[in-house]
Amino acid sequence: MNKSLKIFLVVTATVFCIGALGIWYAASGINPAQLTQLLSSSVKEATGRDLKIAGPVSLKLFPTLAITAEQVSLSNASWADKADMLMVKHLELDIELLPLLKKEIAFNAINLNGVDAHLQTNKSGDGNWDFTSPVSSGAGASNAAEFTSKSSSTDQVDPVRIRNLNITDANVSYQGFGSDRTFIAIPKLSIIGRSAKTEILAQAKYANYQLEMKGKTGNLHDVLDGWNTTSVKMPLDLNLTVNGKVLAIDGEIDKEPKTLPTFNLHLSSKSFELSPLAGSAALAASGGKQATTSKPYKALSKFLFSEDALPFDLLPEATGKLAINIDQLSFPGHVPMTAVKGNFVFDGSNFHVNDLSFGLGKGSAQVQASVSQFQGTNPALSIKGIAKGFTLEQLMDAVDSSTKVKGGDTEVAFNIRSSGVSMHQLASRANGAVQVSVGKGSIDSRFIDGGGDLMITVVDAINPLRKKTDQTILECAVFYLPMNNGQVVLNDSIGVVTDRLDIVLSGSVDLKTEVLNVKIDPREKSGLTTGVNLAGLVKLQGTLLNPKAGVNKEGVVNSAVSIGLGILTGGATILAENAKSLATKSQPCKAALHPWSDIYPGAN
């Protein structure tokens, strides 16, 4: 062996041994109480919170920096209702040494057992997990301003990187301001990094749902390390199981420096239920924040369509496509959707639903939608679709099985464009049309009673005696609602035919003010007039929220002679008027129905 090489190896071995001895001596010389104090002060400086370690603590400096502690707790935000935000029975931290030389933190492993975490938001939407220190004055304020300036001038993200994470026996509670507390039990969470991949196993229990996530991704440690500095590609191959039903998630996420990540993901399942994921998805999208455009809660509203802001700002600003293919998608209390296929496309602050199709009962539906500039103050919404082949009976059985509705073949089409941040704004600016057609069937009185004030007012105005019958035999019903900047003009475009009545509605509805000005024209088919208002005498007034039945003065004038003669002759003239209406009766449903292709292009 070369003499110089021998000398180099001897020197290197000597330095290594001296270094190891020095580390051993340093580690053995550290008092546990001093270590506890050091950790607590470091956490206090970084987060503003108090770290307490009630149990024993130990430190190992070689080959990695390892800390073990028992009975660890982290104090809560000052406004939270619990003293501690986080409590851990047993904690192990294994910190990589080389990144520390670059003032970076990288964990080789974090092991936690017996975790209790209490997450909470306040009235302003701040989460108690936000460790941003409040800005005071003087040098502190100056430093904070300098930090803010630096942070805002760069897109560089320097996350704390974790190669392996193991959590067992954890319980998490979350309480949004003004809401009930939600509890999630996590028996096991394991994220294990291996060369080019990360293996994930997560188990959780939420309400009556058992959830499990299992599979693999690209190496998360390497992905975070190069997230904003190099080109990153992360494949996904995961299975999400909810109460035994599996949703497969596969695809890839790409990230170029200083740009939004792009993704191409596919979701597929034989059968899946969406509801248990809705709340967690909203929380993840918002980061615990409430919608920034939200208005204070109002106990009373003068409008049927709410003025509360819709959660458009919970939509993620991203770039990519999410394709779904689910044989059966369930929502509690609703008819399951079958053969669900479609593409959800994210393009910055624009969101599109393309070619979404699904089965509904024995029918089918197609929907397309888009939301533009959803992060702005005036998002633009467009939605169109058509559903056919199902019955009113099928829908009502899913919503309320006690309501007896039979038959009623139903077809629906809609094509609406609008803008705004609330349902009221969207309604008041709406353009387009909605059409609903219902075929022959029978309707239980409880269906009408559950239809709200507007339906009850209309039906009672047409036939005050309808409560004396349990069912209404429906021949047909057509509702065609054209909208022009929030104005709905009804030109005999609502027609209903029952076994006793032909009914036509005309007039207008102003969706800005929700004021009603609708004339109701019922024609008695049987020739009996008891309890039935004569044609043209009934007018629907008030608002959508507080409808009122009034008298159509024009109808009164036109019918004055007939009414007067009817009183004088004991009703003979009224019977003659009814006979005339029978002889010349129109076809309300046929007159109201518009071509489906006018609303949804391509429909038959």
Coordinates of C-alpha atoms in Angstrom, one line a residue:
M1 CA 0.0 0.0 0.0
N2 CA 1.2 3.5 -0.8
K3 CA 2.8 5.1 2.2
S4 CA 0.9 8.4 1.8
L5 CA -2.4 6.5 1.7
K6 CA -1.5 4.7 4.9
I7 CA -0.8 7.9 6.7
F8 CA -4.1 9.4 5.4
L9 CA -6.1 6.4 6.7
V10 CA -4.4 6.5 10.1
V11 CA -5.0 10.2 10.5
T12 CA -8.6 9.8 9.4
A13 CA -9.2 6.9 11.8
T14 CA -7.6 8.9 14.6
V15 CA -9.8 12.0 14.0
F16 CA -12.9 9.7 13.8
C17 CA -12.0 8.1 17.1
I18 CA -11.3 11.4 18.8
G19 CA -14.6 12.8 17.4
A20 CA -16.6 9.8 18.7
L21 CA -15.0 10.0 22.1
G22 CA -15.8 13.8 22.2
I23 CA -19.4 13.2 21.3
W24 CA -19.7 10.4 23.9
Y25 CA -18.2 12.7 26.5
A26 CA -20.5 15.6 25.5
A27 CA -23.5 13.3 25.6
S28 CA -22.6 11.8 29.0
G29 CA -22.0 15.2 30.5
I30 CA -25.4 16.7 29.7
N31 CA -27.7 16.8 32.6
P32 CA -31.3 15.7 31.7
A33 CA -32.7 18.7 33.5
Q34 CA -30.5 21.0 31.4
L35 CA -31.6 19.2 28.2
T36 CA -35.2 19.7 29.2
Q37 CA -34.6 23.4 29.8
L38 CA -32.8 23.7 26.4
L39 CA -35.6 22.0 24.5
S40 CA -38.3 24.1 26.2
S41 CA -36.6 27.4 25.6
S42 CA -35.9 26.5 22.0
V43 CA -39.6 25.6 21.4
K44 CA -40.7 28.8 23.2
E45 CA -38.5 30.9 21.0
A46 CA -39.7 29.2 17.8
T47 CA -43.5 29.0 18.6
G48 CA -44.3 31.2 21.5
R49 CA -45.7 28.2 23.3
D50 CA -44.6 26.3 26.5
L51 CA -43.2 22.9 26.1
K52 CA -43.3 20.7 29.2
I53 CA -41.6 17.4 29.8
A54 CA -42.9 15.7 32.9
G55 CA -41.2 12.4 32.4
P56 CA -37.5 11.3 31.8
V57 CA -35.6 12.7 28.9
S58 CA -32.4 11.4 27.2
L59 CA -30.1 12.4 24.4
K60 CA -27.8 10.5 22.0
L61 CA -25.4 12.3 19.7
F62 CA -24.1 9.5 17.5
P63 CA -24.6 8.3 14.8
T64 CA -27.6 10.6 14.7
L65 CA -29.0 13.2 17.2
A66 CA -31.7 11.2 19.1
I67 CA -34.0 12.6 21.7
T68 CA -36.4 10.5 23.8
A69 CA -38.9 12.0 26.2
E70 CA -41.9 10.9 28.2
Q71 CA -45.1 12.9 29.1
V72 CA -44.6 15.8 26.7
S73 CA -47.1 18.6 26.3
L74 CA -47.4 21.8 24.3
S75 CA -49.5 24.7 25.5
N76 CA -52.4 26.0 23.6
A77 CA -53.2 29.4 22.0
S78 CA -54.3 32.0 24.6
W79 CA -57.9 32.0 23.3
A80 CA -58.4 28.2 23.1
D81 CA -60.6 26.5 25.7
K82 CA -58.0 23.8 26.7
A83 CA -54.7 24.4 28.4
D84 CA -52.7 22.1 26.1
M85 CA -52.9 21.7 22.4
L86 CA -50.8 18.6 22.2
M87 CA -50.0 15.8 24.7
V88 CA -47.7 12.8 24.0
K89 CA -47.0 9.9 26.3
H90 CA -43.8 8.8 24.6
L91 CA -41.7 10.7 22.0
E92 CA -38.7 9.7 20.0
L93 CA -36.9 12.1 17.6
D94 CA -34.1 11.0 15.3
I95 CA -32.5 14.0 13.7
E96 CA -30.1 13.9 10.8
L97 CA -26.7 15.6 11.6
L98 CA -25.5 16.9 8.2
P99 CA -28.6 19.1 7.5
L100 CA -28.0 20.8 10.9
L101 CA -24.7 22.2 9.5
K102 CA -26.8 24.0 6.9
K103 CA -29.3 25.2 9.5
E104 CA -32.0 22.9 8.2
I105 CA -34.0 20.3 10.1
A106 CA -34.4 16.8 8.7
F107 CA -35.8 14.0 10.8
N108 CA -34.7 10.5 10.1
A109 CA -37.6 9.3 12.2
I110 CA -40.3 10.6 14.5
N111 CA -42.1 8.1 16.8
L112 CA -45.1 9.1 18.9
N113 CA -47.3 7.0 21.1
G114 CA -50.4 8.1 23.1
V115 CA -51.1 11.4 21.3
D116 CA -54.0 13.7 22.2
A117 CA -54.3 16.7 19.9
H118 CA -57.0 19.4 20.3
L119 CA -57.4 21.6 17.2
Q120 CA -59.6 24.6 17.2
T121 CA -60.3 27.8 15.3
N122 CA -61.5 31.2 16.7
K123 CA -64.0 33.7 15.4
S124 CA -61.4 35.1 13.0
G125 CA -60.8 31.7 11.5
D126 CA -57.3 31.4 13.1
G127 CA -56.2 27.9 14.0
N128 CA -54.5 27.1 17.3
W129 CA -51.8 25.3 15.3
D130 CA -50.7 28.6 13.8
F131 CA -47.4 29.4 15.7
T132 CA -46.8 32.8 14.2
S133 CA -45.6 35.0 17.0
P134 CA -47.6 38.2 17.5
V135 CA -45.8 41.4 16.5
S136 CA -45.1 43.7 19.4
S137 CA -42.9 46.8 18.9
G138 CA -39.4 48.0 18.7
A139 CA -36.8 45.5 17.5
G140 CA -39.3 42.7 17.5
A141 CA -41.6 44.5 15.1
S142 CA -38.6 45.4 12.9
N143 CA -37.4 41.8 12.8
A144 CA -40.9 40.6 12.0
A145 CA -41.2 43.1 9.2
E146 CA -37.9 42.1 7.8
F147 CA -38.9 38.4 8.0
T148 CA -42.2 39.2 6.3
S149 CA -40.4 41.1 3.6
K150 CA -38.0 38.2 2.9
S151 CA -40.8 35.7 3.0
S152 CA -42.9 37.6 0.5
S153 CA -40.0 38.2 -1.9
T154 CA -39.4 34.5 -2.6
D155 CA -41.5 31.5 -3.4
Q156 CA -38.9 29.2 -1.8
V157 CA -40.4 26.7 0.6
D158 CA -38.1 25.1 3.2
P159 CA -40.3 22.5 5.0
V160 CA -39.2 20.4 7.9
R161 CA -38.5 17.1 6.2
I162 CA -39.4 13.7 7.8
R163 CA -38.2 10.4 6.3
N164 CA -40.1 8.1 8.7
L165 CA -43.1 8.8 10.9
N166 CA -44.8 6.4 13.2
I167 CA -47.8 7.4 15.4
T168 CA -49.8 5.0 17.5
D169 CA -52.8 5.4 19.7
A170 CA -53.6 8.9 18.7
N171 CA -56.8 10.9 19.3
V172 CA -57.5 14.2 17.5
S173 CA -60.4 16.6 18.1
Y174 CA -61.3 19.5 15.9
Q175 CA -63.7 22.3 16.7
G176 CA -64.5 25.1 14.3
F177 CA -65.8 28.3 15.8
G178 CA -69.4 28.0 16.7
S179 CA -69.5 24.3 15.8
D180 CA -69.6 21.0 17.7
R181 CA -66.3 19.2 18.4
T182 CA -65.4 16.4 16.0
F183 CA -63.4 13.4 17.2
I184 CA -61.0 11.3 15.1
A185 CA -59.2 8.2 16.5
I186 CA -56.0 7.2 14.8
P187 CA -54.8 3.8 15.9
K188 CA -51.9 3.8 13.5
L189 CA -50.1 6.2 11.1
S190 CA -47.0 4.9 9.4
I191 CA -45.0 6.7 6.7
I192 CA -41.8 4.8 5.9
G193 CA -39.3 6.2 3.4
R194 CA -37.4 3.7 1.2
S195 CA -34.9 4.6 -1.5
A196 CA -37.3 5.7 -4.3
K197 CA -40.7 5.4 -2.6
T198 CA -42.6 6.0 0.6
E199 CA -44.9 3.4 2.0
I200 CA -48.1 4.8 3.8
L201 CA -50.4 3.1 6.2
A202 CA -53.0 5.2 8.0
Q203 CA -56.0 3.9 10.0
A204 CA -58.7 6.2 11.5
K205 CA -62.2 6.0 13.0
Y206 CA -64.5 8.9 12.5
A207 CA -68.2 8.7 13.8
N208 CA -69.4 5.4 12.4
Y209 CA -66.8 5.2 9.7
Q210 CA -63.7 3.1 9.6
L211 CA -61.0 4.5 7.3
E212 CA -57.7 3.2 6.0
M213 CA -55.2 4.6 3.5
K214 CA -52.6 2.2 2.3
G215 CA -50.2 2.2 -0.6
K216 CA -47.1 4.0 -1.8
T217 CA -45.9 7.3 -3.3
G218 CA -42.7 8.7 -4.6
N219 CA -40.1 9.4 -1.9
L220 CA -41.8 12.2 0.1
H221 CA -38.5 13.2 1.8
D222 CA -36.8 13.8 -1.6
V223 CA -40.0 15.4 -3.0
L224 CA -40.0 18.0 -0.2
D225 CA -36.3 18.5 -0.4
G226 CA -36.5 19.5 -4.1
W227 CA -40.1 20.9 -4.2
N228 CA -39.1 24.4 -5.4
T229 CA -35.5 23.9 -6.5
T230 CA -35.7 21.0 -9.0
S231 CA -38.1 19.2 -11.3
V232 CA -40.1 16.8 -9.2
K233 CA -42.3 13.8 -10.2
M234 CA -44.2 11.9 -7.6
P235 CA -46.2 8.8 -8.6
L236 CA -49.2 7.8 -6.4
D237 CA -50.6 4.3 -5.9
L238 CA -53.0 4.4 -3.0
N239 CA -56.2 2.6 -1.8
L240 CA -58.6 4.5 0.4
T241 CA -61.0 2.2 2.3
V242 CA -64.1 3.5 4.0
N243 CA -66.2 0.8 5.9
G244 CA -64.8 -1.9 3.6
K245 CA -65.4 0.0 0.3
V246 CA -62.2 0.7 -1.6
L247 CA -61.4 3.8 -3.7
A248 CA -58.2 3.4 -5.8
I249 CA -56.1 6.5 -6.3
D250 CA -53.3 6.5 -8.9
G251 CA -51.5 8.9 -11.1
E252 CA -48.7 11.4 -10.9
I253 CA -47.9 14.9 -9.5
D254 CA -45.3 17.0 -11.3
K255 CA -43.7 20.1 -9.8
E256 CA -41.4 22.6 -11.6
P257 CA -39.6 25.3 -9.6
K258 CA -41.7 28.4 -8.8
T259 CA -44.9 27.1 -10.5
L260 CA -48.1 25.5 -9.3
P261 CA -47.9 21.7 -9.2
T262 CA -49.7 19.8 -12.0
F263 CA -51.4 16.5 -11.5
N264 CA -53.1 13.8 -13.4
L265 CA -55.0 11.5 -11.1
H266 CA -57.6 8.8 -11.5
L267 CA -60.1 7.7 -8.9
S268 CA -61.9 4.3 -9.4
S269 CA -64.1 2.1 -7.3
K270 CA -66.8 -0.5 -7.5
S271 CA -68.8 1.1 -4.6
F272 CA -67.9 4.1 -2.5
E273 CA -69.6 6.6 0.0
L274 CA -68.5 10.2 -0.2
S275 CA -69.9 11.8 2.9
P276 CA -67.2 11.0 5.5
L277 CA -64.6 12.7 3.4
A278 CA -66.5 15.9 2.8
G279 CA -65.6 17.7 6.1
S280 CA -61.9 16.7 6.1
A281 CA -61.6 17.7 2.4
A282 CA -63.0 21.2 3.2
L283 CA -60.7 21.6 6.2
A284 CA -57.7 20.5 4.2
A285 CA -58.5 22.9 1.4
S286 CA -59.0 25.8 3.7
G287 CA -56.1 25.1 6.0
G288 CA -58.5 25.6 8.9
K289 CA -59.5 29.0 7.8
Q290 CA -63.1 30.1 7.3
A291 CA -64.1 31.4 3.9
T292 CA -62.5 34.9 3.7
T293 CA -65.6 36.3 2.0
S294 CA -68.0 35.0 4.7
K295 CA -70.4 37.4 6.3
P296 CA -71.6 37.4 9.9
Y297 CA -74.4 35.0 10.6
K298 CA -77.9 36.5 10.2
A299 CA -80.7 35.0 12.2
L300 CA -83.3 36.4 9.8
S301 CA -83.2 36.9 6.1
K302 CA -85.5 38.7 3.7
F303 CA -84.6 36.4 0.9
L304 CA -85.2 32.7 0.1
F305 CA -81.8 32.4 -1.6
S306 CA -79.2 33.0 1.0
E307 CA -76.9 36.0 1.1
D308 CA -74.2 34.0 2.9
A309 CA -71.0 33.6 0.9
L310 CA -70.5 30.3 -0.8
P311 CA -67.2 28.6 -0.1
F312 CA -65.6 29.2 -3.5
D313 CA -62.3 30.1 -1.8
L314 CA -62.1 26.5 -0.5
L315 CA -61.4 25.3 -4.0
P316 CA -57.7 24.7 -4.4
E317 CA -55.7 26.9 -6.8
A318 CA -54.0 24.2 -8.8
T319 CA -53.3 22.8 -12.3
G320 CA -54.3 19.4 -13.4
K321 CA -57.0 16.8 -14.1
L322 CA -58.9 14.4 -11.8
A323 CA -60.7 11.6 -13.7
I324 CA -63.3 9.5 -11.9
N325 CA -64.9 6.2 -12.7
I326 CA -67.1 4.8 -9.9
D327 CA -69.7 2.1 -10.4
Q328 CA -71.8 3.3 -7.4
L329 CA -71.4 6.5 -5.4
S330 CA -73.6 6.9 -2.3
F331 CA -74.8 9.9 -0.4
P332 CA -76.8 9.3 2.8
G333 CA -80.5 10.1 2.3
H334 CA -80.2 10.3 -1.5
V335 CA -80.5 8.0 -4.5
P336 CA -77.1 6.4 -5.2
M337 CA -75.4 7.6 -8.3
T338 CA -74.3 4.7 -10.6
A339 CA -71.7 4.6 -13.4
V340 CA -70.2 7.9 -12.4
K341 CA -67.7 9.1 -15.0
G342 CA -66.2 12.5 -15.6
N343 CA -63.2 14.8 -15.5
F344 CA -62.6 17.6 -13.0
V345 CA -60.1 20.1 -14.5
F346 CA -58.2 22.7 -12.4
D347 CA -56.6 25.6 -14.2
G348 CA -55.3 28.1 -11.7
S349 CA -58.3 29.9 -10.3
N350 CA -60.6 28.3 -12.9
F351 CA -62.4 25.0 -12.3
H352 CA -64.3 22.9 -14.9
V353 CA -66.4 19.8 -14.7
N354 CA -66.3 18.1 -18.1
D355 CA -68.5 15.3 -19.4
L356 CA -69.8 14.2 -16.0
S357 CA -72.4 11.4 -16.5
F358 CA -74.1 9.2 -14.0
G359 CA -77.2 7.0 -13.5
L360 CA -80.0 8.1 -11.2
G361 CA -82.5 5.4 -10.3
K362 CA -83.5 4.0 -13.6
G363 CA -82.5 7.2 -15.4
S364 CA -79.3 9.0 -16.4
A365 CA -77.9 12.4 -16.2
Q366 CA -75.2 14.5 -17.9
V367 CA -73.7 17.7 -16.4
Q368 CA -71.1 20.2 -17.4
A369 CA -70.0 23.1 -15.2
S370 CA -67.3 25.7 -14.7
V371 CA -66.3 28.3 -12.1
S372 CA -64.0 31.1 -13.3
Q373 CA -61.9 33.3 -11.0
F374 CA -63.2 31.6 -7.9
Q375 CA -60.5 33.3 -5.8
G376 CA -61.8 36.7 -6.8
T377 CA -64.6 38.9 -5.6
N378 CA -67.0 38.0 -8.4
P379 CA -66.7 34.4 -9.5
A380 CA -68.5 33.5 -12.7
L381 CA -70.5 30.2 -12.8
S382 CA -72.0 28.3 -15.6
I383 CA -73.8 25.0 -15.4
K384 CA -75.8 22.9 -17.8
G385 CA -77.2 19.4 -17.7
I386 CA -80.0 17.0 -18.5
A387 CA -81.5 14.1 -16.5
K388 CA -84.2 11.8 -17.7
G389 CA -85.5 8.2 -17.4
F390 CA -86.3 8.5 -13.6
T391 CA -89.5 9.0 -11.7
L392 CA -90.6 11.4 -9.0
E393 CA -91.4 8.3 -6.9
Q394 CA -87.8 7.1 -7.0
L395 CA -86.5 10.5 -5.8
M396 CA -89.0 10.9 -3.0
D397 CA -88.5 7.4 -1.7
A398 CA -84.8 8.3 -1.2
V399 CA -85.6 11.6 0.6
D400 CA -88.6 10.6 2.6
S401 CA -90.0 7.1 2.4
S402 CA -93.1 8.1 4.3
T403 CA -94.2 10.5 1.5
K404 CA -96.3 8.4 -0.9
V405 CA -95.7 9.4 -4.5
K406 CA -96.5 7.0 -7.3
G407 CA -95.1 7.2 -10.8
G408 CA -94.4 10.6 -12.3
D409 CA -91.9 10.1 -15.1
T410 CA -89.6 13.1 -14.8
E411 CA -87.2 14.9 -17.1
V412 CA -85.0 17.9 -16.1
A413 CA -82.8 20.2 -18.2
F414 CA -81.0 23.4 -17.2
N415 CA -78.5 25.8 -18.7
I416 CA -77.7 28.7 -16.4
R417 CA -74.9 31.4 -16.4
S418 CA -74.3 33.9 -13.6
S419 CA -71.8 35.5 -11.3
G420 CA -71.5 36.3 -7.6
V421 CA -70.4 35.0 -4.2
S422 CA -73.8 34.0 -2.7
M423 CA -76.9 32.1 -3.9
H424 CA -78.8 35.4 -3.9
Q425 CA -76.3 37.1 -6.1
L426 CA -76.2 34.1 -8.5
A427 CA -80.0 34.0 -8.7
S428 CA -80.3 37.8 -9.2
R429 CA -77.9 37.8 -12.1
A430 CA -78.9 34.5 -13.7
N431 CA -79.4 34.0 -17.4
G432 CA -80.6 30.9 -19.1
A433 CA -83.5 28.5 -18.6
V434 CA -84.7 25.5 -16.5
Q435 CA -87.3 23.1 -17.5
V436 CA -89.0 20.2 -15.6
S437 CA -91.5 17.8 -17.0
V438 CA -93.4 15.3 -14.8
G439 CA -95.7 12.7 -16.2
K440 CA -98.8 10.8 -14.8
G441 CA -98.7 9.9 -11.2
S442 CA -100.3 10.3 -7.8
I443 CA -99.1 12.7 -5.1
D444 CA -99.7 12.4 -1.4
S445 CA -100.9 15.5 0.4
R446 CA -97.8 15.3 2.6
F447 CA -95.6 15.9 -0.4
I448 CA -97.4 19.2 -1.0
D449 CA -97.2 20.1 2.7
G450 CA -93.5 19.5 2.7
G451 CA -93.0 21.7 -0.4
G452 CA -92.6 24.9 1.5
D453 CA -94.7 28.1 1.8
L454 CA -94.7 28.8 -1.9
M455 CA -96.1 25.4 -3.0
I456 CA -98.7 25.4 -0.2
T457 CA -99.8 28.9 -1.1
V458 CA -100.2 28.2 -4.8
V459 CA -102.1 24.9 -4.2
D460 CA -104.4 26.3 -1.6
A461 CA -105.2 29.3 -3.8
I462 CA -106.2 27.0 -6.6
N463 CA -108.2 24.6 -4.5
P464 CA -108.9 25.4 -0.9
L465 CA -110.5 22.0 -0.5
R466 CA -107.5 20.0 -1.4
K467 CA -106.8 19.1 2.3
K468 CA -110.0 17.0 2.3
T469 CA -108.4 14.5 -0.1
D470 CA -105.3 12.4 0.7
Q471 CA -104.0 12.3 -2.9
T472 CA -103.9 14.4 -6.0
I473 CA -104.0 12.5 -9.3
L474 CA -101.5 14.2 -11.6
E475 CA -101.9 13.9 -15.4
C476 CA -98.8 16.1 -16.2
A477 CA -96.8 19.1 -15.1
V478 CA -94.4 21.3 -17.0
F479 CA -92.3 24.1 -15.5
Y480 CA -90.4 26.3 -18.0
L481 CA -88.4 29.1 -16.3
P482 CA -86.5 31.4 -18.6
M483 CA -84.2 33.8 -16.9
N484 CA -82.8 37.1 -18.1
N485 CA -80.5 38.9 -15.7
G486 CA -82.5 37.6 -12.7
Q487 CA -85.9 38.2 -14.3
V488 CA -88.2 35.2 -14.8
V489 CA -91.1 35.9 -17.2
L490 CA -93.8 33.3 -17.2
N491 CA -95.7 33.4 -20.5
D492 CA -98.1 30.5 -19.7
S493 CA -94.9 28.6 -19.2
I494 CA -96.1 26.6 -16.1
G495 CA -98.8 24.2 -16.8
V496 CA -100.3 21.5 -14.5
V497 CA -103.2 19.0 -15.3
T498 CA -104.8 17.0 -12.5
D499 CA -107.9 14.8 -12.6
R500 CA -110.0 17.8 -11.8
L501 CA -108.1 20.9 -12.9
D502 CA -106.2 22.5 -15.8
I503 CA -103.8 25.1 -14.3
V504 CA -101.8 27.7 -16.1
L505 CA -99.4 30.2 -14.4
S506 CA -98.2 33.4 -16.1
G507 CA -96.6 36.6 -14.9
S508 CA -93.1 37.3 -13.5
V509 CA -90.7 36.7 -10.7
D510 CA -87.9 39.2 -9.9
L511 CA -85.0 37.2 -8.4
K512 CA -83.2 40.4 -7.3
T513 CA -86.0 41.3 -5.0
E514 CA -87.8 37.9 -5.1
V515 CA -91.1 39.7 -5.6
L516 CA -93.9 37.6 -7.1
N517 CA -96.4 38.8 -9.6
V518 CA -98.0 35.6 -11.0
K519 CA -101.5 35.1 -12.2
I520 CA -103.0 31.6 -11.6
D521 CA -105.6 30.4 -14.1
P522 CA -107.4 27.2 -13.0
R523 CA -110.1 25.6 -15.0
E524 CA -112.5 23.1 -13.4
K525 CA -112.7 20.0 -15.6
S526 CA -115.6 18.3 -13.8
G527 CA -118.0 21.3 -14.1
L528 CA -118.1 21.6 -10.3
T529 CA -117.1 25.0 -8.9
T530 CA -117.3 24.4 -5.1
G531 CA -114.1 25.7 -3.5
V532 CA -112.5 26.4 -6.9
N533 CA -111.5 29.9 -7.9
L534 CA -112.7 31.0 -11.3
A535 CA -110.2 31.5 -14.0
G536 CA -108.0 34.6 -13.8
L537 CA -109.2 35.7 -10.3
V538 CA -106.2 34.4 -8.3
K539 CA -102.9 36.2 -8.1
L540 CA -99.7 35.1 -6.3
Q541 CA -98.1 38.1 -4.6
G542 CA -95.5 38.8 -1.9
T543 CA -92.1 37.2 -2.1
L544 CA -90.6 33.8 -2.6
L545 CA -90.0 33.7 1.2
N546 CA -93.4 35.0 2.1
P547 CA -95.8 34.3 -0.7
K548 CA -99.4 35.6 -0.5
A549 CA -102.6 34.8 -2.5
G550 CA -104.3 37.9 -3.7
V551 CA -107.1 39.0 -6.1
N552 CA -106.3 39.7 -9.8
K553 CA -108.3 42.9 -10.3
E554 CA -108.2 42.5 -14.1
G555 CA -109.7 39.1 -13.7
V556 CA -112.4 40.4 -11.4
V557 CA -113.4 43.1 -14.0
N558 CA -113.5 40.6 -16.8
S559 CA -115.6 38.2 -14.8
A560 CA -117.9 40.7 -13.0
V561 CA -120.9 40.1 -15.3
S562 CA -120.6 36.4 -15.0
I563 CA -120.2 36.5 -11.3
G564 CA -123.2 38.9 -10.9
L565 CA -125.4 36.8 -13.1
G566 CA -124.3 33.7 -11.3
I567 CA -125.4 35.1 -8.0
L568 CA -128.8 36.2 -9.4
T569 CA -129.5 32.9 -11.1
G570 CA -128.3 30.7 -8.4
G571 CA -125.2 29.7 -10.2
A572 CA -126.6 28.9 -13.7
T573 CA -124.2 31.3 -15.4
I574 CA -121.2 30.0 -13.5
L575 CA -122.1 26.5 -14.7
A576 CA -122.3 27.9 -18.2
E577 CA -118.9 29.5 -17.9
N578 CA -117.4 26.2 -16.7
A579 CA -119.1 24.4 -19.6
K580 CA -117.5 26.9 -22.0
S581 CA -114.1 26.5 -20.5
L582 CA -114.4 22.7 -20.9
A583 CA -115.3 23.1 -24.5
T584 CA -112.4 25.4 -25.2
K585 CA -109.9 24.1 -22.7
S586 CA -106.2 24.3 -23.7
Q587 CA -103.5 21.8 -23.1
P588 CA -101.4 23.5 -20.4
C589 CA -98.5 21.0 -20.4
K590 CA -98.1 20.9 -24.2
A591 CA -98.3 24.7 -24.4
A592 CA -95.6 25.2 -21.7
L593 CA -93.2 22.6 -22.9
H594 CA -90.2 23.9 -25.0
P595 CA -87.8 21.7 -27.1
W596 CA -85.2 20.1 -24.8
S597 CA -82.5 20.9 -27.3
D598 CA -83.2 24.6 -26.8
I599 CA -82.0 24.2 -23.2
Y600 CA -79.4 21.5 -23.5
P601 CA -77.9 21.3 -27.0
G602 CA -77.9 17.8 -28.3
A603 CA -80.9 16.6 -26.2
N604 CA -83.7 14.7 -27.9

